[in-house]
Short mmCIF file of C-alpha atoms in Angstrom, two decimals:
data_model
loop_
_atom_site.label_atom_id
_atom_site.label_comp_id
_atom_site.label_asym_id
_atom_site.label_seq_id
_atom_site.Cartn_x
_atom_site.Cartn_y
_atom_site.Cartn_z
CA MET A 1 91.88 135.78 -18.91
CA ASN A 2 90.87 139.38 -18.70
CA GLN A 3 87.78 140.94 -20.28
CA SER A 4 89.67 142.68 -23.07
CA THR A 5 91.11 139.32 -24.15
CA ILE A 6 87.68 137.74 -24.18
CA ASN A 7 86.30 140.63 -26.22
CA GLN A 8 89.14 140.38 -28.67
CA LEU A 9 88.55 136.64 -29.05
CA LEU A 10 84.76 137.03 -29.57
CA CYS A 11 85.19 139.91 -32.06
CA THR A 12 88.18 138.67 -34.13
CA GLY A 13 88.71 135.03 -33.26
CA HIS A 14 92.37 135.76 -32.74
CA VAL A 15 94.40 136.81 -29.65
CA PRO A 16 98.01 136.30 -28.70
CA SER A 17 98.88 133.22 -26.65
CA ASP A 18 98.41 133.77 -22.98
CA SER A 19 99.66 130.82 -20.91
CA ASP A 20 98.84 132.51 -17.68
CA GLN A 21 95.11 132.46 -18.54
CA GLY A 22 95.13 128.94 -19.92
CA LEU A 23 94.38 130.12 -23.47
CA LEU A 24 95.74 128.17 -26.40
CA LEU A 25 95.02 128.93 -30.03
CA GLY A 26 95.24 126.07 -32.42
CA ASN A 27 96.05 126.17 -36.08
CA MET A 28 93.84 127.58 -38.72
CA THR A 29 91.53 124.85 -40.13
CA THR A 30 89.43 124.71 -43.28
CA HIS A 31 86.53 125.78 -41.19
CA GLY A 32 88.25 128.51 -39.22
CA VAL A 33 90.22 129.01 -36.01
CA LEU A 34 90.05 126.25 -33.40
CA ALA A 35 90.68 127.60 -29.84
CA LYS A 36 90.90 125.82 -26.47
CA ILE A 37 90.24 127.82 -23.36
CA GLU A 38 91.14 126.44 -19.94
CA VAL A 39 90.08 128.45 -16.88
CA LYS A 40 90.47 126.91 -13.37
CA GLY A 41 90.48 123.32 -14.63
CA HIS A 42 87.54 123.71 -16.99
CA GLN A 43 88.17 123.38 -20.76
CA LEU A 44 86.07 124.89 -23.58
CA LEU A 45 86.65 124.14 -27.20
CA LEU A 46 85.52 126.83 -29.63
CA LEU A 47 85.44 126.95 -33.42
CA PHE A 48 85.32 130.41 -34.96
CA LYS A 49 84.10 130.08 -38.57
CA LYS A 50 85.68 132.11 -41.30
CA GLY A 51 83.31 134.71 -42.81
CA GLU A 52 80.55 133.95 -40.26
CA SER A 53 78.53 137.17 -39.89
CA LEU A 54 75.08 138.36 -39.04
CA SER A 55 74.48 139.20 -42.69
CA TYR A 56 74.54 135.43 -43.46
CA THR A 57 72.11 134.71 -40.70
CA GLY A 58 69.92 137.55 -41.82
CA LYS A 59 69.81 136.21 -45.35
CA LYS A 60 68.72 132.79 -44.17
CA MET A 61 65.95 134.37 -41.97
CA PHE A 62 64.76 136.49 -44.93
CA PHE A 63 64.66 133.42 -47.12
CA TRP A 64 62.61 131.43 -44.73
CA LEU A 65 60.28 134.35 -44.09
CA LEU A 66 59.77 134.79 -47.77
CA ALA A 67 59.02 131.01 -48.18
CA LEU A 68 56.54 131.29 -45.22
CA LEU A 69 54.72 134.29 -46.83
CA ILE A 70 54.51 132.53 -50.21
CA LEU A 71 53.10 129.39 -48.51
CA CYS A 72 50.59 131.49 -46.54
CA GLY A 73 49.51 133.21 -49.79
CA PHE A 74 49.05 129.93 -51.61
CA LEU A 75 46.98 128.44 -48.70
CA TRP A 76 44.89 131.64 -48.48
CA ASN A 77 44.12 131.62 -52.18
CA TYR A 78 43.34 127.82 -52.16
CA LYS A 79 40.98 128.39 -49.22
CA ARG A 80 39.13 131.12 -51.20
CA GLN A 81 38.64 128.77 -54.09
CA LEU A 82 36.80 126.03 -52.10
CA LYS A 83 33.12 125.96 -53.11
CA ILE A 84 29.99 124.45 -51.58
CA THR A 85 28.21 121.57 -53.29
CA ASP A 86 24.60 120.82 -54.09
CA ILE A 87 23.48 124.29 -54.92
CA THR A 88 20.41 122.97 -56.79
CA ASP A 89 18.47 122.43 -53.58
CA LYS A 90 19.20 125.95 -52.25
CA TYR A 91 16.90 129.07 -52.33
CA ILE A 92 18.11 132.61 -52.72
CA PHE A 93 16.11 135.84 -52.46
CA ILE A 94 17.22 138.97 -54.41
CA THR A 95 15.78 142.45 -54.24
CA GLY A 96 15.85 145.08 -56.93
CA CYS A 97 15.69 142.64 -59.91
CA ASP A 98 13.96 144.92 -62.44
CA THR A 99 17.32 146.11 -63.92
CA GLY A 100 21.00 146.40 -63.17
CA PHE A 101 22.91 144.20 -60.79
CA GLY A 102 19.83 142.46 -59.42
CA ASN A 103 18.46 141.54 -62.80
CA LEU A 104 21.79 140.09 -63.95
CA ALA A 105 22.28 138.23 -60.63
CA ALA A 106 18.78 136.62 -60.94
CA ARG A 107 19.53 135.46 -64.46
CA THR A 108 23.04 134.22 -63.62
CA PHE A 109 22.09 132.28 -60.43
CA ASP A 110 19.03 130.74 -62.21
CA LYS A 111 21.40 129.29 -64.89
CA LYS A 112 23.69 127.94 -62.10
CA GLY A 113 20.81 125.99 -60.74
CA PHE A 114 19.71 127.93 -57.68
CA HIS A 115 16.02 128.32 -56.81
CA VAL A 116 15.85 132.11 -57.31
CA ILE A 117 13.18 134.31 -55.82
CA ALA A 118 13.51 137.67 -57.60
CA ALA A 119 11.78 140.71 -56.04
CA CYS A 120 10.81 143.33 -58.60
CA LEU A 121 9.25 146.75 -58.01
CA THR A 122 7.20 146.80 -61.25
CA GLU A 123 5.06 144.32 -63.11
CA SER A 124 6.85 145.06 -66.32
CA GLY A 125 10.23 144.20 -64.70
CA SER A 126 8.82 140.98 -63.32
CA THR A 127 7.33 139.91 -66.67
CA ALA A 128 10.50 140.70 -68.58
CA LEU A 129 12.71 138.69 -66.12
CA LYS A 130 10.41 135.64 -66.26
CA ALA A 131 10.61 135.64 -70.07
CA GLU A 132 14.43 135.29 -69.81
CA THR A 133 14.71 132.64 -67.16
CA SER A 134 13.69 129.02 -66.37
CA GLU A 135 10.54 127.89 -64.63
CA ARG A 136 12.57 127.40 -61.48
CA LEU A 137 12.76 131.20 -61.01
CA HIS A 138 9.89 132.93 -59.20
CA THR A 139 9.22 136.64 -59.06
CA VAL A 140 7.38 138.65 -56.48
CA LEU A 141 6.32 142.35 -56.49
CA LEU A 142 8.06 144.11 -53.55
CA ASP A 143 8.27 147.71 -52.36
CA VAL A 144 10.99 147.48 -49.65
CA THR A 145 9.66 150.73 -48.09
CA ASP A 146 6.20 149.24 -47.50
CA PRO A 147 6.28 147.26 -44.11
CA GLU A 148 3.15 145.26 -44.88
CA ASN A 149 4.30 144.34 -48.34
CA VAL A 150 7.59 143.10 -46.79
CA LYS A 151 5.78 141.03 -44.20
CA ARG A 152 3.55 139.30 -46.72
CA THR A 153 6.45 138.62 -48.94
CA ALA A 154 8.41 137.01 -46.08
CA GLN A 155 5.49 134.78 -45.27
CA TRP A 156 5.17 133.73 -48.96
CA VAL A 157 8.94 133.02 -49.09
CA LYS A 158 8.63 130.89 -45.93
CA TYR A 159 6.01 128.76 -47.67
CA GLN A 160 8.19 128.44 -50.79
CA VAL A 161 11.41 127.33 -49.05
CA GLY A 162 9.81 125.07 -46.48
CA GLU A 163 12.16 123.30 -44.01
CA LYS A 164 15.22 123.98 -46.14
CA GLY A 165 15.27 127.64 -45.14
CA LEU A 166 16.74 130.43 -47.20
CA TRP A 167 20.34 129.92 -48.24
CA GLY A 168 21.00 133.39 -49.61
CA LEU A 169 19.52 136.92 -49.14
CA ILE A 170 20.92 139.59 -51.45
CA ASN A 171 19.87 143.06 -50.50
CA ASN A 172 20.44 144.87 -53.77
CA ALA A 173 17.47 147.33 -54.07
CA GLY A 174 18.52 150.89 -53.98
CA VAL A 175 17.99 154.44 -55.35
CA LEU A 176 20.38 157.27 -55.87
CA GLY A 177 18.08 160.17 -54.87
CA VAL A 178 19.24 163.75 -55.41
CA LEU A 179 22.98 164.44 -55.71
CA ALA A 180 23.57 168.19 -55.07
CA PRO A 181 25.40 170.51 -52.67
CA THR A 182 24.07 170.15 -49.07
CA ASP A 183 22.91 173.72 -48.82
CA TRP A 184 20.55 173.21 -51.83
CA LEU A 185 18.73 170.44 -50.07
CA THR A 186 15.86 169.91 -47.58
CA VAL A 187 15.33 167.03 -45.23
CA GLU A 188 12.84 165.55 -47.66
CA ASP A 189 15.58 165.21 -50.26
CA TYR A 190 17.44 162.90 -47.88
CA ARG A 191 14.37 160.81 -47.06
CA GLU A 192 13.83 158.61 -50.17
CA PRO A 193 17.35 157.10 -50.43
CA ILE A 194 17.57 156.47 -46.70
CA GLU A 195 14.07 154.85 -46.67
CA VAL A 196 14.93 152.59 -49.58
CA ASN A 197 18.69 151.92 -49.15
CA LEU A 198 18.74 151.67 -45.34
CA PHE A 199 15.40 151.06 -43.70
CA GLY A 200 14.13 148.98 -46.63
CA LEU A 201 17.29 146.76 -46.40
CA ILE A 202 17.01 146.41 -42.62
CA ASN A 203 13.27 145.58 -42.83
CA VAL A 204 13.70 142.91 -45.48
CA THR A 205 16.61 141.41 -43.49
CA LEU A 206 14.79 141.27 -40.18
CA ASN A 207 11.73 139.59 -41.69
CA LEU A 208 13.80 136.96 -43.58
CA LEU A 209 16.48 136.41 -40.96
CA PRO A 210 14.80 133.33 -39.31
CA LEU A 211 14.82 131.56 -42.67
CA VAL A 212 18.48 132.37 -43.28
CA LYS A 213 19.37 131.16 -39.79
CA LYS A 214 17.48 127.90 -40.38
CA ALA A 215 19.65 127.22 -43.51
CA ARG A 216 22.88 128.61 -41.88
CA GLY A 217 23.10 130.59 -45.03
CA ARG A 218 24.48 133.92 -46.45
CA ILE A 219 23.40 137.51 -46.35
CA ILE A 220 24.90 139.89 -48.93
CA ASN A 221 24.37 143.59 -48.62
CA VAL A 222 25.17 145.74 -51.62
CA SER A 223 26.66 148.97 -50.35
CA SER A 224 28.90 151.36 -52.46
CA ILE A 225 32.11 153.15 -52.43
CA ALA A 226 29.88 155.97 -51.21
CA GLY A 227 29.76 154.02 -47.93
CA ARG A 228 33.53 154.69 -47.62
CA LEU A 229 33.86 158.18 -49.07
CA ALA A 230 31.35 161.12 -49.34
CA PHE A 231 31.73 162.29 -52.85
CA SER A 232 28.48 164.31 -53.10
CA GLY A 233 25.78 165.92 -50.95
CA GLY A 234 22.42 164.09 -50.68
CA GLY A 235 20.89 161.11 -48.97
CA TYR A 236 22.74 158.45 -50.94
CA THR A 237 26.03 158.67 -49.08
CA PRO A 238 24.58 158.72 -45.53
CA SER A 239 22.37 155.71 -46.41
CA LYS A 240 25.39 153.71 -47.63
CA TYR A 241 27.54 154.65 -44.62
CA ALA A 242 24.70 153.35 -42.43
CA VAL A 243 24.40 150.11 -44.45
CA GLU A 244 28.12 149.51 -43.75
CA GLY A 245 27.46 149.90 -39.99
CA PHE A 246 24.39 147.65 -40.09
CA ASN A 247 26.34 145.05 -42.11
CA ASP A 248 29.16 144.95 -39.56
CA SER A 249 26.98 144.58 -36.55
CA LEU A 250 24.85 141.90 -38.29
CA ARG A 251 27.91 139.97 -39.29
CA ARG A 252 29.10 139.71 -35.72
CA ASP A 253 25.67 138.91 -34.32
CA MET A 254 25.12 136.11 -36.86
CA LYS A 255 28.51 134.46 -36.44
CA ALA A 256 27.40 132.16 -33.65
CA PHE A 257 24.49 130.97 -35.90
CA GLY A 258 26.78 129.92 -38.76
CA VAL A 259 25.45 132.67 -41.00
CA HIS A 260 27.99 134.56 -43.13
CA VAL A 261 27.37 138.19 -43.85
CA SER A 262 29.19 140.02 -46.69
CA CYS A 263 29.22 143.54 -47.98
CA ILE A 264 29.88 144.47 -51.63
CA GLU A 265 31.19 147.95 -52.42
CA PRO A 266 30.83 148.65 -56.16
CA GLY A 267 32.58 151.57 -57.74
CA LEU A 268 31.03 153.65 -60.47
CA PHE A 269 28.99 151.50 -62.84
CA LYS A 270 26.85 152.37 -65.88
CA THR A 271 23.37 151.37 -64.64
CA GLY A 272 19.93 152.99 -64.57
CA LEU A 273 20.69 154.08 -61.00
CA SER A 274 23.47 156.32 -62.14
CA ASP A 275 21.84 157.77 -65.25
CA PRO A 276 23.46 161.24 -65.62
CA ILE A 277 20.46 162.69 -67.50
CA LYS A 278 18.06 161.77 -64.63
CA ALA A 279 20.55 163.11 -62.03
CA THR A 280 20.84 166.47 -63.92
CA GLU A 281 17.09 166.85 -64.25
CA LYS A 282 16.71 166.40 -60.49
CA LYS A 283 19.40 168.96 -59.83
CA LEU A 284 17.86 171.44 -62.28
CA ALA A 285 14.55 171.11 -60.58
CA ILE A 286 16.07 171.96 -57.18
CA TRP A 287 18.00 174.90 -58.79
CA LYS A 288 14.79 176.55 -59.84
CA HIS A 289 13.57 176.83 -56.20
CA LEU A 290 16.84 178.06 -54.66
CA SER A 291 17.08 181.46 -53.09
CA PRO A 292 18.66 184.33 -55.06
CA ASP A 293 21.58 184.32 -52.50
CA ILE A 294 22.50 180.71 -53.15
CA LYS A 295 22.24 181.15 -56.90
CA GLN A 296 24.58 184.12 -56.70
CA GLN A 297 27.09 182.15 -54.64
CA TYR A 298 27.24 179.24 -57.05
CA GLY A 299 26.72 181.11 -60.37
CA GLU A 300 24.23 180.56 -63.15
CA GLY A 301 26.57 178.22 -65.06
CA TYR A 302 27.26 175.95 -62.12
CA ILE A 303 25.25 172.89 -63.34
CA GLU A 304 26.65 173.12 -66.86
CA LYS A 305 30.18 173.24 -65.50
CA SER A 306 29.43 170.25 -63.27
CA LEU A 307 28.30 168.23 -66.30
CA ASP A 308 31.54 169.08 -68.10
CA LYS A 309 33.54 167.86 -65.05
CA LEU A 310 31.45 164.70 -65.05
CA LYS A 311 32.20 163.98 -68.69
CA GLY A 312 35.91 163.81 -67.76
CA THR A 313 35.30 160.92 -65.46
CA THR A 314 33.43 158.67 -67.86
CA SER A 315 36.52 156.62 -68.63
CA PHE A 316 36.49 155.44 -65.00
CA VAL A 317 32.98 154.20 -65.16
CA ASN A 318 32.63 150.36 -65.23
CA VAL A 319 30.35 148.88 -67.90
CA ASP A 320 30.68 145.18 -66.99
CA LEU A 321 28.08 144.50 -64.36
CA SER A 322 29.27 140.91 -64.00
CA LEU A 323 32.08 142.22 -61.80
CA VAL A 324 29.53 142.78 -59.00
CA VAL A 325 27.64 139.50 -59.74
CA GLU A 326 30.93 137.56 -59.40
CA CYS A 327 31.31 139.05 -56.00
CA MET A 328 27.82 137.94 -55.13
CA ASP A 329 28.58 134.45 -56.48
CA HIS A 330 31.70 134.09 -54.32
CA ALA A 331 29.84 135.25 -51.25
CA LEU A 332 27.08 132.71 -51.90
CA THR A 333 29.10 129.66 -52.92
CA SER A 334 32.59 129.97 -51.28
CA VAL A 335 33.26 127.79 -48.19
CA PHE A 336 35.11 130.86 -46.83
CA PRO A 337 33.38 134.00 -48.15
CA LYS A 338 34.95 137.43 -47.66
CA THR A 339 33.55 140.05 -45.36
CA HIS A 340 33.99 142.81 -47.90
CA TYR A 341 34.22 142.80 -51.73
CA ALA A 342 35.45 145.76 -53.79
CA ALA A 343 33.87 145.60 -57.26
CA GLY A 344 35.22 147.55 -60.22
CA ARG A 345 38.69 148.74 -61.21
CA ASP A 346 38.09 152.23 -59.82
CA ALA A 347 37.00 150.94 -56.45
CA LYS A 348 40.02 148.70 -56.01
CA THR A 349 42.72 151.14 -57.30
CA PHE A 350 41.34 154.50 -56.16
CA TRP A 351 38.24 154.75 -53.97
CA ILE A 352 39.03 152.03 -51.36
CA PRO A 353 42.67 152.95 -51.00
CA LEU A 354 41.75 156.63 -50.71
CA SER A 355 39.29 155.80 -47.94
CA TYR A 356 42.24 154.77 -45.82
CA MET A 357 44.12 158.04 -46.43
CA PRO A 358 44.26 161.08 -44.20
CA ALA A 359 41.21 163.39 -44.54
CA VAL A 360 43.42 166.25 -45.83
CA LEU A 361 44.47 164.09 -48.87
CA GLN A 362 40.87 162.91 -49.42
CA ASP A 363 39.60 166.48 -49.44
CA PHE A 364 42.32 167.66 -51.78
CA LEU A 365 41.72 165.01 -54.41
CA LEU A 366 37.90 165.12 -54.25
CA LEU A 367 37.70 168.91 -54.22
CA LYS A 368 39.75 169.05 -57.42
CA GLN A 369 36.69 167.52 -59.17
CA GLU A 370 34.41 170.24 -57.83
CA VAL A 371 33.34 173.33 -59.80
CA GLU A 372 34.68 176.61 -58.54
CA LEU A 373 32.00 178.77 -57.05
CA ALA A 374 31.19 182.16 -58.70
CA ASN A 375 30.95 184.19 -55.48
CA PRO A 376 31.22 182.18 -52.18
CA LYS A 377 31.51 185.39 -50.18
CA ALA A 378 28.08 186.59 -51.17
CA VAL A 379 26.47 185.48 -47.92
#
């Protein structure tokens, strides 16, 4: 049987009878063509199915692959829903509890039954929080930029938690600082947000880390979508980029100790931190001290035009602070916490996806929100 005959048989399932090669085609059956091949005393019986094609095999493979993906999705979702038990004997420490996310988190976790230690910057914030919570919650005055204050607080927390250790550390304290074009600023304008948002967070973590390791607990660092995309000049964005880096290295270092480290990246939320009036006042104060050359380049109406642009984005601002607290809750109580949480509709649908896009697309979309300069060539 020559090669062309074999090829014709494999491709069509039908060849003319060839007694010299020992090939005999049987009758058509309900399943297809039955053929017997005899070469040098060896017989091979073949059944060529009617309508058999790669498309059929491909459809079966696609079906099983789809079923496998659905099963994996179900198991993944089920795994994320598994929760720890006995939270009533666990201690958590939260910074920045005067207002905003930290305040809501302290009240929420107190109601859930955790032993909450809430760090506030002001006496008034501490008093107001204690008035709204149970006797189980304790407050402490803490300035995260004061190393001695941080050390004393860590010693006091160690006394409070005893041998149980600290189950949860939520690094939430932060400031916005000045948001303005980079050439308006001095290095001092960068210092405050970096001191609070980065060095304060690191210092608190290092001092409380032995207690978290003892409990094999959780560390939750509140970053921002500004840790993914630089949307304004100033120290806030660099501080949050650095928090992301610290978070990732800490997560890998603590894995061997059974400590889970998570990072929360909120979008734009309506809090005291992002008060547009305060942000504008800071920008106006800097404008007054700018050189005539820079004022000429940007134009006298630059700040007013920036405010008008900002008003157009108010519909994207999240008002439900519980979206961030829900992420904290999952990171604290899930058997399998996530490494990163995006909080807010804008973060999930715009900022985080955009952070994966090419720089040319990021620049195009973000620069569309910038005010056109009056005379950029006046240098």
